[in-house]
PDB file of C-alpha atoms in Angstrom:
ATOM      1  CA  UNK H   1       1.395  14.733  10.380  1.00 54.00           C
ATOM      2  CA  UNK H   2       3.289  12.318   8.108  1.00 73.00           C
ATOM      3  CA  UNK H   3       2.386   9.190  10.045  1.00 83.00           C
ATOM      4  CA  UNK H   4      -1.346   9.821  10.034  1.00 92.00           C
ATOM      5  CA  UNK H   5      -1.208   9.970   6.226  1.00 95.00           C
ATOM      6  CA  UNK H   6       1.211   7.117   5.534  1.00 97.00           C
ATOM      7  CA  UNK H   7      -0.356   3.744   6.278  1.00 96.00           C
ATOM      8  CA  UNK H   8       3.019   2.028   5.837  1.00 95.00           C
ATOM      9  CA  UNK H   9       4.407   3.502   9.052  1.00 95.00           C
ATOM     10  CA  UNK H  10       1.394   4.327  11.192  1.00 95.00           C
ATOM     11  CA  UNK H  11      -0.732   2.231  13.537  1.00 95.00           C
ATOM     12  CA  UNK H  12      -4.445   1.652  14.016  1.00 95.00           C
ATOM     13  CA  UNK H  13      -4.494   3.723  17.171  1.00 95.00           C
ATOM     14  CA  UNK H  14      -3.487   6.817  15.179  1.00 93.00           C
ATOM     15  CA  UNK H  15      -5.904   6.401  12.273  1.00 94.00           C
ATOM     16  CA  UNK H  16      -8.951   4.978  14.080  1.00 93.00           C
ATOM     17  CA  UNK H  17     -10.506   8.355  15.009  1.00 94.00           C
ATOM     18  CA  UNK H  18      -9.720   9.995  11.650  1.00 95.00           C
ATOM     19  CA  UNK H  19     -11.880  10.483   8.580  1.00 96.00           C
ATOM     20  CA  UNK H  20     -10.108  10.168   5.235  1.00 98.00           C
ATOM     21  CA  UNK H  21     -11.452  11.900   2.141  1.00 98.00           C
ATOM     22  CA  UNK H  22      -9.365  10.104  -0.457  1.00 98.00           C
ATOM     23  CA  UNK H  23      -7.223   6.972  -0.742  1.00 98.00           C
ATOM     24  CA  UNK H  24      -3.933   7.086  -2.643  1.00 98.00           C
ATOM     25  CA  UNK H  25      -2.484   3.848  -4.007  1.00 98.00           C
ATOM     26  CA  UNK H  26       1.172   4.023  -5.143  1.00 98.00           C
ATOM     27  CA  UNK H  27       1.902   1.340  -7.739  1.00 98.00           C
ATOM     28  CA  UNK H  28       5.259   0.466  -9.229  1.00 98.00           C
ATOM     29  CA  UNK H  29       7.217  -2.559 -10.393  1.00 98.00           C
ATOM     30  CA  UNK H  30      10.267  -4.641  -9.536  1.00 98.00           C
ATOM     31  CA  UNK H  31      12.934  -4.198 -12.195  1.00 97.00           C
ATOM     32  CA  UNK H  32      16.495  -2.927 -12.687  1.00 97.00           C
ATOM     33  CA  UNK H  33      16.993   0.771 -13.292  1.00 98.00           C
ATOM     34  CA  UNK H  34      20.303   1.124 -15.103  1.00 98.00           C
ATOM     35  CA  UNK H  35      23.277   0.346 -12.843  1.00 98.00           C
ATOM     36  CA  UNK H  36      22.733   3.084 -10.271  1.00 98.00           C
ATOM     37  CA  UNK H  37      19.114   3.018  -9.046  1.00 98.00           C
ATOM     38  CA  UNK H  38      17.236   0.484  -6.878  1.00 98.00           C
ATOM     39  CA  UNK H  39      15.034  -2.251  -8.290  1.00 98.00           C
ATOM     40  CA  UNK H  40      12.078  -0.663  -6.489  1.00 98.00           C
ATOM     41  CA  UNK H  41      12.613   2.824  -7.931  1.00 98.00           C
ATOM     42  CA  UNK H  42       9.121   2.953  -9.445  1.00 98.00           C
ATOM     43  CA  UNK H  43       7.574   1.970  -6.113  1.00 98.00           C
ATOM     44  CA  UNK H  44       9.667   4.271  -3.951  1.00 98.00           C
ATOM     45  CA  UNK H  45       9.094   7.364  -6.088  1.00 98.00           C
ATOM     46  CA  UNK H  46       5.364   6.823  -6.530  1.00 98.00           C
ATOM     47  CA  UNK H  47       5.036   6.491  -2.739  1.00 98.00           C
ATOM     48  CA  UNK H  48       7.104   9.602  -1.999  1.00 98.00           C
ATOM     49  CA  UNK H  49       5.199  11.676  -4.554  1.00 98.00           C
ATOM     50  CA  UNK H  50       1.912  10.417  -3.114  1.00 98.00           C
ATOM     51  CA  UNK H  51       2.951  11.292   0.440  1.00 98.00           C
ATOM     52  CA  UNK H  52       4.080  14.809  -0.461  1.00 98.00           C
ATOM     53  CA  UNK H  53       0.880  15.359  -2.439  1.00 98.00           C
ATOM     54  CA  UNK H  54      -1.135  14.166   0.567  1.00 98.00           C
ATOM     55  CA  UNK H  55       0.681  16.649   2.807  1.00 98.00           C
ATOM     56  CA  UNK H  56      -0.021  19.526   0.421  1.00 98.00           C
ATOM     57  CA  UNK H  57      -3.649  18.519   0.000  1.00 98.00           C
ATOM     58  CA  UNK H  58      -4.094  18.644   3.771  1.00 97.00           C
ATOM     59  CA  UNK H  59      -2.327  21.958   4.357  1.00 97.00           C
ATOM     60  CA  UNK H  60      -3.708  23.774   1.287  1.00 97.00           C
ATOM     61  CA  UNK H  61      -7.169  22.283   0.843  1.00 97.00           C
ATOM     62  CA  UNK H  62      -8.047  20.607   4.129  1.00 97.00           C
ATOM     63  CA  UNK H  63      -8.208  17.182   2.474  1.00 98.00           C
ATOM     64  CA  UNK H  64      -6.967  14.156   4.399  1.00 98.00           C
ATOM     65  CA  UNK H  65      -5.557  11.447   2.122  1.00 98.00           C
ATOM     66  CA  UNK H  66      -4.660   7.920   3.161  1.00 98.00           C
ATOM     67  CA  UNK H  67      -1.472   6.784   1.401  1.00 98.00           C
ATOM     68  CA  UNK H  68      -1.474   2.996   1.119  1.00 98.00           C
ATOM     69  CA  UNK H  69       1.751   0.946   1.000  1.00 98.00           C
ATOM     70  CA  UNK H  70       3.032   0.651  -2.553  1.00 98.00           C
ATOM     71  CA  UNK H  71       2.292  -2.314  -4.795  1.00 98.00           C
ATOM     72  CA  UNK H  72       5.355  -3.945  -6.366  1.00 98.00           C
ATOM     73  CA  UNK H  73       3.429  -5.988  -8.959  1.00 97.00           C
ATOM     74  CA  UNK H  74       4.326  -4.496 -12.316  1.00 97.00           C
ATOM     75  CA  UNK H  75       3.981  -5.505 -15.946  1.00 95.00           C
ATOM     76  CA  UNK H  76       7.650  -5.499 -16.884  1.00 90.00           C
ATOM     77  CA  UNK H  77      10.681  -7.440 -18.077  1.00 89.00           C
ATOM     78  CA  UNK H  78      12.140  -8.586 -14.756  1.00 94.00           C
ATOM     79  CA  UNK H  79       9.596  -9.770 -12.175  1.00 95.00           C
ATOM     80  CA  UNK H  80       6.520  -9.822 -14.377  1.00 96.00           C
ATOM     81  CA  UNK H  81       2.978  -9.949 -13.047  1.00 96.00           C
ATOM     82  CA  UNK H  82       0.279 -10.854 -15.527  1.00 96.00           C
ATOM     83  CA  UNK H  83      -2.580  -8.483 -16.229  1.00 97.00           C
ATOM     84  CA  UNK H  84      -4.937 -10.897 -14.470  1.00 97.00           C
ATOM     85  CA  UNK H  85      -2.751 -10.833 -11.358  1.00 98.00           C
ATOM     86  CA  UNK H  86      -2.669  -7.054 -11.253  1.00 98.00           C
ATOM     87  CA  UNK H  87      -6.423  -6.909 -11.751  1.00 98.00           C
ATOM     88  CA  UNK H  88      -6.966  -9.383  -8.920  1.00 98.00           C
ATOM     89  CA  UNK H  89      -4.796  -7.286  -6.592  1.00 98.00           C
ATOM     90  CA  UNK H  90      -6.595  -4.079  -7.497  1.00 98.00           C
ATOM     91  CA  UNK H  91     -10.005  -5.754  -7.217  1.00 98.00           C
ATOM     92  CA  UNK H  92      -9.246  -7.047  -3.723  1.00 98.00           C
ATOM     93  CA  UNK H  93      -7.972  -3.652  -2.596  1.00 98.00           C
ATOM     94  CA  UNK H  94     -11.105  -1.942  -3.910  1.00 98.00           C
ATOM     95  CA  UNK H  95     -13.362  -4.539  -2.286  1.00 98.00           C
ATOM     96  CA  UNK H  96     -11.630  -4.045   1.052  1.00 98.00           C
ATOM     97  CA  UNK H  97     -11.819  -0.260   0.878  1.00 98.00           C
ATOM     98  CA  UNK H  98     -15.442  -0.320  -0.243  1.00 98.00           C
ATOM     99  CA  UNK H  99     -16.446  -2.520   2.693  1.00 98.00           C
ATOM    100  CA  UNK H 100     -14.874   0.063   5.022  1.00 96.00           C
ATOM    101  CA  UNK H 101     -16.827   2.940   3.498  1.00 97.00           C
ATOM    102  CA  UNK H 102     -14.284   4.508   1.167  1.00 98.00           C
ATOM    103  CA  UNK H 103     -15.521   5.726  -2.204  1.00 98.00           C
ATOM    104  CA  UNK H 104     -12.636   7.592  -3.866  1.00 98.00           C
ATOM    105  CA  UNK H 105      -9.146   6.444  -4.794  1.00 98.00           C
ATOM    106  CA  UNK H 106      -6.318   7.671  -6.999  1.00 98.00           C
ATOM    107  CA  UNK H 107      -3.675   5.293  -8.330  1.00 98.00           C
ATOM    108  CA  UNK H 108      -0.257   6.968  -8.353  1.00 98.00           C
ATOM    109  CA  UNK H 109       1.484   4.901 -11.019  1.00 98.00           C
ATOM    110  CA  UNK H 110       5.265   4.980 -11.247  1.00 98.00           C
ATOM    111  CA  UNK H 111       5.811   2.381 -13.986  1.00 98.00           C
ATOM    112  CA  UNK H 112       5.138   3.045 -17.648  1.00 95.00           C
ATOM    113  CA  UNK H 113       4.348  -0.596 -18.369  1.00 95.00           C
ATOM    114  CA  UNK H 114       1.326  -0.581 -16.068  1.00 97.00           C
ATOM    115  CA  UNK H 115      -2.094   0.252 -17.432  1.00 96.00           C
ATOM    116  CA  UNK H 116      -5.264   0.302 -15.365  1.00 98.00           C
ATOM    117  CA  UNK H 117      -7.979   1.687 -17.667  1.00 97.00           C
ATOM    118  CA  UNK H 118      -9.634  -1.621 -18.546  1.00 98.00           C
ATOM    119  CA  UNK H 119      -9.474  -2.783 -14.932  1.00 98.00           C
ATOM    120  CA  UNK H 120     -11.133   0.413 -13.754  1.00 98.00           C
ATOM    121  CA  UNK H 121     -13.871   0.086 -16.372  1.00 98.00           C
ATOM    122  CA  UNK H 122     -14.626  -3.428 -15.129  1.00 98.00           C
ATOM    123  CA  UNK H 123     -14.578  -2.372 -11.475  1.00 98.00           C
ATOM    124  CA  UNK H 124     -16.932   0.525 -12.217  1.00 98.00           C
ATOM    125  CA  UNK H 125     -19.598  -2.042 -13.083  1.00 98.00           C
ATOM    126  CA  UNK H 126     -19.185  -3.804  -9.744  1.00 97.00           C
ATOM    127  CA  UNK H 127     -18.750  -0.588  -7.749  1.00 98.00           C
ATOM    128  CA  UNK H 128     -20.566   2.176  -9.660  1.00 98.00           C
ATOM    129  CA  UNK H 129     -20.310   4.594  -6.728  1.00 97.00           C
ATOM    130  CA  UNK H 130     -16.572   4.050  -6.186  1.00 98.00           C
ATOM    131  CA  UNK H 131     -14.433   6.584  -8.060  1.00 98.00           C
ATOM    132  CA  UNK H 132     -11.050   5.260  -9.216  1.00 98.00           C
ATOM    133  CA  UNK H 133      -8.699   7.628 -11.018  1.00 98.00           C
ATOM    134  CA  UNK H 134      -5.467   6.451 -12.631  1.00 98.00           C
ATOM    135  CA  UNK H 135      -2.435   8.694 -13.095  1.00 98.00           C
ATOM    136  CA  UNK H 136       1.256   8.558 -13.984  1.00 98.00           C
ATOM    137  CA  UNK H 137       3.281  10.965 -11.862  1.00 98.00           C
ATOM    138  CA  UNK H 138       6.190  11.116 -14.320  1.00 98.00           C
ATOM    139  CA  UNK H 139       3.892  12.339 -17.112  1.00 95.00           C
ATOM    140  CA  UNK H 140       2.080  15.003 -15.076  1.00 90.00           C
ATOM    141  CA  UNK H 141       4.440  17.827 -15.973  1.00 95.00           C
ATOM    142  CA  UNK H 142       6.411  18.187 -19.257  1.00 96.00           C
ATOM    143  CA  UNK H 143       9.881  16.805 -18.565  1.00 97.00           C
ATOM    144  CA  UNK H 144      11.530  19.022 -21.186  1.00 96.00           C
ATOM    145  CA  UNK H 145      10.800  22.074 -19.038  1.00 96.00           C
ATOM    146  CA  UNK H 146      12.972  20.715 -16.223  1.00 98.00           C
ATOM    147  CA  UNK H 147      15.612  18.415 -17.707  1.00 98.00           C
ATOM    148  CA  UNK H 148      18.309  18.664 -20.376  1.00 97.00           C
ATOM    149  CA  UNK H 149      18.007  15.135 -21.742  1.00 94.00           C
ATOM    150  CA  UNK H 150      14.843  13.437 -20.470  1.00 96.00           C
ATOM    151  CA  UNK H 151      14.618   9.806 -21.503  1.00 96.00           C
ATOM    152  CA  UNK H 152      12.314   6.932 -20.782  1.00 94.00           C
ATOM    153  CA  UNK H 153      13.712   4.710 -18.034  1.00 97.00           C
ATOM    154  CA  UNK H 154      16.275   5.328 -15.257  1.00 98.00           C
ATOM    155  CA  UNK H 155      16.981   8.579 -17.071  1.00 98.00           C
ATOM    156  CA  UNK H 156      17.751  12.099 -15.946  1.00 98.00           C
ATOM    157  CA  UNK H 157      14.196  12.551 -14.646  1.00 98.00           C
ATOM    158  CA  UNK H 158      13.930   9.433 -12.490  1.00 98.00           C
ATOM    159  CA  UNK H 159      17.511   9.778 -11.287  1.00 98.00           C
ATOM    160  CA  UNK H 160      17.028  13.432 -10.308  1.00 98.00           C
ATOM    161  CA  UNK H 161      13.819  12.773  -8.382  1.00 98.00           C
ATOM    162  CA  UNK H 162      15.448   9.860  -6.565  1.00 98.00           C
ATOM    163  CA  UNK H 163      18.433  12.095  -5.732  1.00 98.00           C
ATOM    164  CA  UNK H 164      15.971  14.583  -4.249  1.00 98.00           C
ATOM    165  CA  UNK H 165      14.152  12.048  -2.081  1.00 98.00           C
ATOM    166  CA  UNK H 166      16.842   9.432  -1.403  1.00 98.00           C
ATOM    167  CA  UNK H 167      20.359  10.525  -2.380  1.00 98.00           C
ATOM    168  CA  UNK H 168      21.741   7.610  -0.377  1.00 98.00           C
ATOM    169  CA  UNK H 169      20.163   5.206  -2.894  1.00 98.00           C
ATOM    170  CA  UNK H 170      21.794   6.739  -5.975  1.00 98.00           C
ATOM    171  CA  UNK H 171      25.260   5.754  -7.210  1.00 96.00           C
ATOM    172  CA  UNK H 172      25.552   8.096 -10.188  1.00 97.00           C
ATOM    173  CA  UNK H 173      29.250   7.311 -10.691  1.00 97.00           C
ATOM    174  CA  UNK H 174      28.264   3.735 -11.498  1.00 97.00           C
ATOM    175  CA  UNK H 175      25.524   4.657 -13.967  1.00 98.00           C
ATOM    176  CA  UNK H 176      25.630   3.490 -17.555  1.00 97.00           C
ATOM    177  CA  UNK H 177      25.009   5.976 -20.334  1.00 97.00           C
ATOM    178  CA  UNK H 178      21.520   4.701 -20.975  1.00 97.00           C
ATOM    179  CA  UNK H 179      22.244   4.140 -24.656  1.00 97.00           C
ATOM    180  CA  UNK H 180      19.515   2.222 -26.408  1.00 96.00           C
ATOM    181  CA  UNK H 181      18.454   0.943 -29.793  1.00 96.00           C
ATOM    182  CA  UNK H 182      15.295   2.083 -31.500  1.00 94.00           C
ATOM    183  CA  UNK H 183      13.177  -0.164 -33.668  1.00 96.00           C
ATOM    184  CA  UNK H 184      14.326  -0.530 -37.253  1.00 96.00           C
ATOM    185  CA  UNK H 185      10.679  -0.018 -38.211  1.00 97.00           C
ATOM    186  CA  UNK H 186       9.812   3.619 -38.818  1.00 97.00           C
ATOM    187  CA  UNK H 187       6.141   2.908 -38.146  1.00 97.00           C
ATOM    188  CA  UNK H 188       6.898   1.449 -34.718  1.00 97.00           C
ATOM    189  CA  UNK H 189       9.096   4.412 -33.844  1.00 96.00           C
ATOM    190  CA  UNK H 190       6.265   6.742 -34.885  1.00 97.00           C
ATOM    191  CA  UNK H 191       3.931   4.698 -32.643  1.00 94.00           C
ATOM    192  CA  UNK H 192       1.609   3.829 -35.490  1.00 98.00           C
ATOM    193  CA  UNK H 193       1.551   0.431 -33.797  1.00 98.00           C
ATOM    194  CA  UNK H 194       2.961  -0.911 -30.534  1.00 95.00           C
ATOM    195  CA  UNK H 195       4.893  -4.032 -29.611  1.00 96.00           C
ATOM    196  CA  UNK H 196       6.756  -4.719 -26.335  1.00 93.00           C
ATOM    197  CA  UNK H 197      10.445  -3.940 -26.322  1.00 92.00           C
ATOM    198  CA  UNK H 198      12.948  -6.779 -26.082  1.00 94.00           C
ATOM    199  CA  UNK H 199      15.057  -5.466 -23.226  1.00 92.00           C
ATOM    200  CA  UNK H 200      17.891  -7.891 -23.930  1.00 90.00           C
ATOM    201  CA  UNK H 201      18.355  -6.199 -27.291  1.00 94.00           C
ATOM    202  CA  UNK H 202      17.337  -2.625 -26.524  1.00 95.00           C
ATOM    203  CA  UNK H 203      19.775  -1.649 -23.766  1.00 97.00           C
ATOM    204  CA  UNK H 204      22.949  -3.009 -22.182  1.00 95.00           C
ATOM    205  CA  UNK H 205      22.387  -1.326 -18.813  1.00 97.00           C
ATOM    206  CA  UNK H 206      18.533  -1.320 -18.869  1.00 97.00           C
ATOM    207  CA  UNK H 207      18.571   2.469 -19.096  1.00 98.00           C
ATOM    208  CA  UNK H 208      16.692   4.425 -21.742  1.00 97.00           C
ATOM    209  CA  UNK H 209      18.216   7.891 -21.632  1.00 97.00           C
ATOM    210  CA  UNK H 210      21.402   9.347 -20.185  1.00 97.00           C
ATOM    211  CA  UNK H 211      21.165  10.002 -16.408  1.00 98.00           C
ATOM    212  CA  UNK H 212      24.529  11.764 -16.081  1.00 97.00           C
ATOM    213  CA  UNK H 213      23.085  15.304 -15.956  1.00 98.00           C
ATOM    214  CA  UNK H 214      20.754  14.441 -13.101  1.00 98.00           C
ATOM    215  CA  UNK H 215      20.793  16.500  -9.910  1.00 98.00           C
ATOM    216  CA  UNK H 216      18.844  16.728  -6.683  1.00 98.00           C
ATOM    217  CA  UNK H 217      17.977  20.326  -7.498  1.00 98.00           C
ATOM    218  CA  UNK H 218      16.295  19.379 -10.753  1.00 98.00           C
ATOM    219  CA  UNK H 219      14.494  16.544  -9.022  1.00 98.00           C
ATOM    220  CA  UNK H 220      13.219  18.844  -6.289  1.00 98.00           C
ATOM    221  CA  UNK H 221      11.779  21.372  -8.749  1.00 98.00           C
ATOM    222  CA  UNK H 222      10.113  18.680 -10.816  1.00 98.00           C
ATOM    223  CA  UNK H 223       8.706  16.830  -7.813  1.00 98.00           C
ATOM    224  CA  UNK H 224       7.304  20.048  -6.378  1.00 98.00           C
ATOM    225  CA  UNK H 225       5.531  20.827  -9.644  1.00 98.00           C
ATOM    226  CA  UNK H 226       4.068  17.317  -9.802  1.00 98.00           C
ATOM    227  CA  UNK H 227       2.978  17.385  -6.164  1.00 98.00           C
ATOM    228  CA  UNK H 228       1.229  20.741  -6.565  1.00 98.00           C
ATOM    229  CA  UNK H 229      -0.706  19.430  -9.549  1.00 98.00           C
ATOM    230  CA  UNK H 230      -1.707  16.298  -7.660  1.00 98.00           C
ATOM    231  CA  UNK H 231      -2.948  18.320  -4.702  1.00 98.00           C
ATOM    232  CA  UNK H 232      -5.118  20.352  -7.054  1.00 98.00           C
ATOM    233  CA  UNK H 233      -6.466  17.144  -8.590  1.00 98.00           C
ATOM    234  CA  UNK H 234      -7.365  15.832  -5.140  1.00 98.00           C
ATOM    235  CA  UNK H 235      -9.155  19.066  -4.309  1.00 98.00           C
ATOM    236  CA  UNK H 236     -11.257  18.797  -7.459  1.00 98.00           C
ATOM    237  CA  UNK H 237     -12.076  15.118  -6.933  1.00 98.00           C
ATOM    238  CA  UNK H 238     -13.135  15.676  -3.335  1.00 98.00           C
ATOM    239  CA  UNK H 239     -14.793  19.093  -3.391  1.00 96.00           C
ATOM    240  CA  UNK H 240     -16.233  19.505  -6.888  1.00 95.00           C
ATOM    241  CA  UNK H 241     -18.902  17.844  -8.970  1.00 94.00           C
ATOM    242  CA  UNK H 242     -17.384  15.937 -11.881  1.00 92.00           C
ATOM    243  CA  UNK H 243     -20.207  16.708 -14.288  1.00 92.00           C
TER     244      UNK H 243
END
């Protein structure tokens, strides 16, 4: 069943006779994640979450989702793609899917620096009958209910979920503490206003939050909760009227 859902590893002969109800687009970034996680962490985890959610949607709700290969083009501090580049990528993907008859897609975003709302608003003018929903898997379920010290980047949450899916990619013994500096401005810390963080000054290991208490068990519980919520979202988008 996995291969018919995952376009990254399947072939045309397998998918040709199938009808897909919903397209899932994992989207990440290319950037360091402390000293112990892969550069493509955001991509890998968004894809794995999407695939598990697709499996649950099929078994629980009879919905067949097509999981597209992940997009590595993120707005970040390492390999940075401009907003216009991201929009062009998304626009081309939507145009291709639309021409093939697809009308519903969910972006499974794994990188906090990405934002798709304005792009989706623009695309809704060009494709008014194409539903595009944007989501962030790491914000689906309150982290504090599952982790001792959830942070912001390469933290206990991301490390635990990666340990659940790909323990061979995690070198926790090599991890930095994820110490970081906050803004000296109280207003910026209270998010009265926003400016991008200067990563050269914020963190020595690129981590924001201590990953040392991470475990595969915590990651499994969190991922399962996120996946179940995604599957329910898919069921509502496919089977229910939105208004």
